[in-house]
Amino acid sequence: MADAIARHRFPSVRSDSAGTGAYHVGETADPRTLDVLERHGIPYDGRARQVRVADFEDFDLILAMDASNLSNLRRIAPEHHLGKLHLVLEPLGPNREVGDPYYGGPSGFDIAYRELSESIEHWLG
């Protein structure tokens, strides 16, 4: 969802989405994510992929959804790129994480959208 928001609001910024695990590689976004994005006029056709070491060279900023993913990213990032790693909701408060919407019912996806929209505006605006 964060990638879709970033691409839509800041088309000149190169953005991508990747997970620290290979659980859903090749799959499209969750239908509930796509529903929220559609309601906000944001198209998205991204496919899940796993983080690659090259991502730390290719991107200036790498945002994690939660502390667990941030920890995983810190383990695989080259030491000289650790400064690129942040929690995506950091602008909304210290140690703030995106709640996993998969278990929060339909409103969880709306909450994630609002939080991510505000944070992406901070990071890229």
mmCIF file of C-alpha atoms in Angstrom:
data_model
loop_
_atom_site.group_PDB
_atom_site.id
_atom_site.type_symbol
_atom_site.label_atom_id
_atom_site.label_comp_id
_atom_site.label_asym_id
_atom_site.label_seq_id
_atom_site.Cartn_x
_atom_site.Cartn_y
_atom_site.Cartn_z
ATOM 1 C CA MET A 1 0.000 0.000 0.000
ATOM 2 C CA ALA A 2 2.825 2.428 0.854
ATOM 3 C CA ASP A 3 4.403 1.856 -2.557
ATOM 4 C CA ALA A 4 1.114 2.582 -4.331
ATOM 5 C CA ILE A 5 0.613 5.788 -2.339
ATOM 6 C CA ALA A 6 4.188 6.921 -3.026
ATOM 7 C CA ARG A 7 3.953 6.204 -6.759
ATOM 8 C CA HIS A 8 0.616 8.005 -7.019
ATOM 9 C CA ARG A 9 1.522 11.132 -5.047
ATOM 10 C CA PHE A 10 5.165 11.398 -6.089
ATOM 11 C CA PRO A 11 5.461 9.936 -9.605
ATOM 12 C CA SER A 12 8.965 11.337 -10.094
ATOM 13 C CA VAL A 13 10.260 9.361 -7.089
ATOM 14 C CA ARG A 14 11.388 5.787 -7.719
ATOM 15 C CA SER A 15 9.532 3.500 -5.328
ATOM 16 C CA ASP A 16 9.124 -0.241 -4.893
ATOM 17 C CA SER A 17 7.777 -2.701 -2.376
ATOM 18 C CA ALA A 18 9.514 -5.793 -1.061
ATOM 19 C CA GLY A 19 9.181 -8.094 1.897
ATOM 20 C CA THR A 20 11.886 -9.525 4.091
ATOM 21 C CA GLY A 21 10.435 -13.002 3.583
ATOM 22 C CA ALA A 22 9.462 -14.832 0.414
ATOM 23 C CA TYR A 23 5.958 -15.695 1.615
ATOM 24 C CA HIS A 24 3.959 -14.077 -1.200
ATOM 25 C CA VAL A 25 6.503 -13.610 -4.002
ATOM 26 C CA GLY A 26 4.748 -13.038 -7.317
ATOM 27 C CA GLU A 27 1.330 -12.413 -5.795
ATOM 28 C CA THR A 28 -0.718 -9.243 -6.209
ATOM 29 C CA ALA A 29 -1.687 -7.090 -3.245
ATOM 30 C CA ASP A 30 -4.421 -8.286 -0.903
ATOM 31 C CA PRO A 31 -7.874 -7.562 -2.398
ATOM 32 C CA ARG A 32 -8.724 -5.409 0.637
ATOM 33 C CA THR A 33 -5.645 -3.275 -0.022
ATOM 34 C CA LEU A 34 -6.674 -2.906 -3.641
ATOM 35 C CA ASP A 35 -10.208 -1.920 -2.567
ATOM 36 C CA VAL A 36 -8.903 0.853 -0.302
ATOM 37 C CA LEU A 37 -6.545 2.120 -2.989
ATOM 38 C CA GLU A 38 -9.323 2.083 -5.594
ATOM 39 C CA ARG A 39 -11.610 4.106 -3.306
ATOM 40 C CA HIS A 40 -8.848 6.727 -3.185
ATOM 41 C CA GLY A 41 -8.294 6.700 -6.937
ATOM 42 C CA ILE A 42 -4.925 4.957 -6.741
ATOM 43 C CA PRO A 43 -4.221 2.222 -9.284
ATOM 44 C CA TYR A 44 -1.751 -0.484 -8.335
ATOM 45 C CA ASP A 45 -0.525 -3.560 -10.154
ATOM 46 C CA GLY A 46 2.599 -4.366 -8.135
ATOM 47 C CA ARG A 47 3.649 -7.914 -7.349
ATOM 48 C CA ALA A 48 5.274 -9.119 -4.156
ATOM 49 C CA ARG A 49 9.008 -9.694 -4.182
ATOM 50 C CA GLN A 50 11.698 -10.265 -1.603
ATOM 51 C CA VAL A 51 14.265 -7.641 -0.602
ATOM 52 C CA ARG A 52 17.583 -7.988 -2.436
ATOM 53 C CA VAL A 53 20.987 -6.789 -1.271
ATOM 54 C CA ALA A 54 21.047 -4.565 -4.386
ATOM 55 C CA ASP A 55 18.058 -2.641 -2.977
ATOM 56 C CA PHE A 56 20.354 -1.058 -0.407
ATOM 57 C CA GLU A 57 22.407 0.423 -3.248
ATOM 58 C CA ASP A 58 19.460 1.240 -5.503
ATOM 59 C CA PHE A 59 17.274 3.155 -3.021
ATOM 60 C CA ASP A 60 18.016 6.197 -0.867
ATOM 61 C CA LEU A 61 15.408 5.329 1.742
ATOM 62 C CA ILE A 62 14.119 1.950 2.922
ATOM 63 C CA LEU A 63 11.033 2.020 5.101
ATOM 64 C CA ALA A 64 9.890 -0.903 7.237
ATOM 65 C CA MET A 65 6.323 -1.452 8.400
ATOM 66 C CA ASP A 66 7.254 -2.797 11.822
ATOM 67 C CA ALA A 67 10.145 -3.452 14.196
ATOM 68 C CA SER A 68 10.469 -7.086 13.165
ATOM 69 C CA ASN A 69 10.977 -6.178 9.509
ATOM 70 C CA LEU A 70 13.302 -3.340 10.452
ATOM 71 C CA SER A 71 15.399 -5.797 12.447
ATOM 72 C CA ASN A 72 15.467 -8.215 9.504
ATOM 73 C CA LEU A 73 16.548 -5.406 7.176
ATOM 74 C CA ARG A 74 19.326 -4.377 9.550
ATOM 75 C CA ARG A 75 20.667 -7.937 9.499
ATOM 76 C CA ILE A 76 20.959 -8.043 5.713
ATOM 77 C CA ALA A 77 21.886 -4.426 4.959
ATOM 78 C CA PRO A 78 25.501 -3.556 4.309
ATOM 79 C CA GLU A 79 26.719 -1.574 7.335
ATOM 80 C CA HIS A 80 27.304 1.606 5.331
ATOM 81 C CA HIS A 81 23.594 1.653 4.353
ATOM 82 C CA LEU A 82 22.051 1.249 7.815
ATOM 83 C CA GLY A 83 21.215 4.973 7.890
ATOM 84 C CA LYS A 84 18.711 4.426 5.077
ATOM 85 C CA LEU A 85 16.528 2.210 7.258
ATOM 86 C CA HIS A 86 13.551 3.630 9.156
ATOM 87 C CA LEU A 87 10.107 2.689 10.371
ATOM 88 C CA VAL A 88 7.638 4.136 7.863
ATOM 89 C CA LEU A 89 5.496 5.653 10.646
ATOM 90 C CA GLU A 90 8.493 7.258 12.371
ATOM 91 C CA PRO A 91 7.149 10.757 11.520
ATOM 92 C CA LEU A 92 3.994 9.973 13.527
ATOM 93 C CA GLY A 93 5.899 9.045 16.678
ATOM 94 C CA PRO A 94 8.891 7.092 17.947
ATOM 95 C CA ASN A 95 8.751 3.327 17.459
ATOM 96 C CA ARG A 96 5.337 3.604 15.784
ATOM 97 C CA GLU A 97 4.492 0.560 13.642
ATOM 98 C CA VAL A 98 1.870 -0.121 11.009
ATOM 99 C CA GLY A 99 -0.679 -2.461 12.528
ATOM 100 C CA ASP A 100 -1.142 -5.626 10.513
ATOM 101 C CA PRO A 101 -4.449 -4.970 8.727
ATOM 102 C CA TYR A 102 -4.913 -8.640 7.852
ATOM 103 C CA TYR A 103 -6.137 -9.299 11.376
ATOM 104 C CA GLY A 104 -7.868 -5.978 12.078
ATOM 105 C CA GLY A 105 -10.976 -6.444 9.965
ATOM 106 C CA PRO A 106 -11.899 -4.194 7.049
ATOM 107 C CA SER A 107 -11.216 -1.005 9.018
ATOM 108 C CA GLY A 108 -7.596 -2.103 9.521
ATOM 109 C CA PHE A 109 -6.877 -1.402 5.866
ATOM 110 C CA ASP A 110 -8.443 2.070 6.104
ATOM 111 C CA ILE A 111 -6.362 2.840 9.199
ATOM 112 C CA ALA A 112 -3.195 1.653 7.459
ATOM 113 C CA TYR A 113 -4.042 3.829 4.457
ATOM 114 C CA ARG A 114 -4.482 6.959 6.600
ATOM 115 C CA GLU A 115 -1.274 6.380 8.543
ATOM 116 C CA LEU A 116 0.782 5.514 5.479
ATOM 117 C CA SER A 117 -0.563 8.486 3.526
ATOM 118 C CA GLU A 118 0.481 10.887 6.261
ATOM 119 C CA SER A 119 3.908 9.301 6.657
ATOM 120 C CA ILE A 120 4.650 9.057 2.934
ATOM 121 C CA GLU A 121 3.820 12.764 2.632
ATOM 122 C CA HIS A 122 6.403 13.467 5.336
ATOM 123 C CA TRP A 123 9.119 11.247 3.839
ATOM 124 C CA LEU A 124 8.729 12.333 0.224
ATOM 125 C CA GLY A 125 6.865 15.665 0.302
#
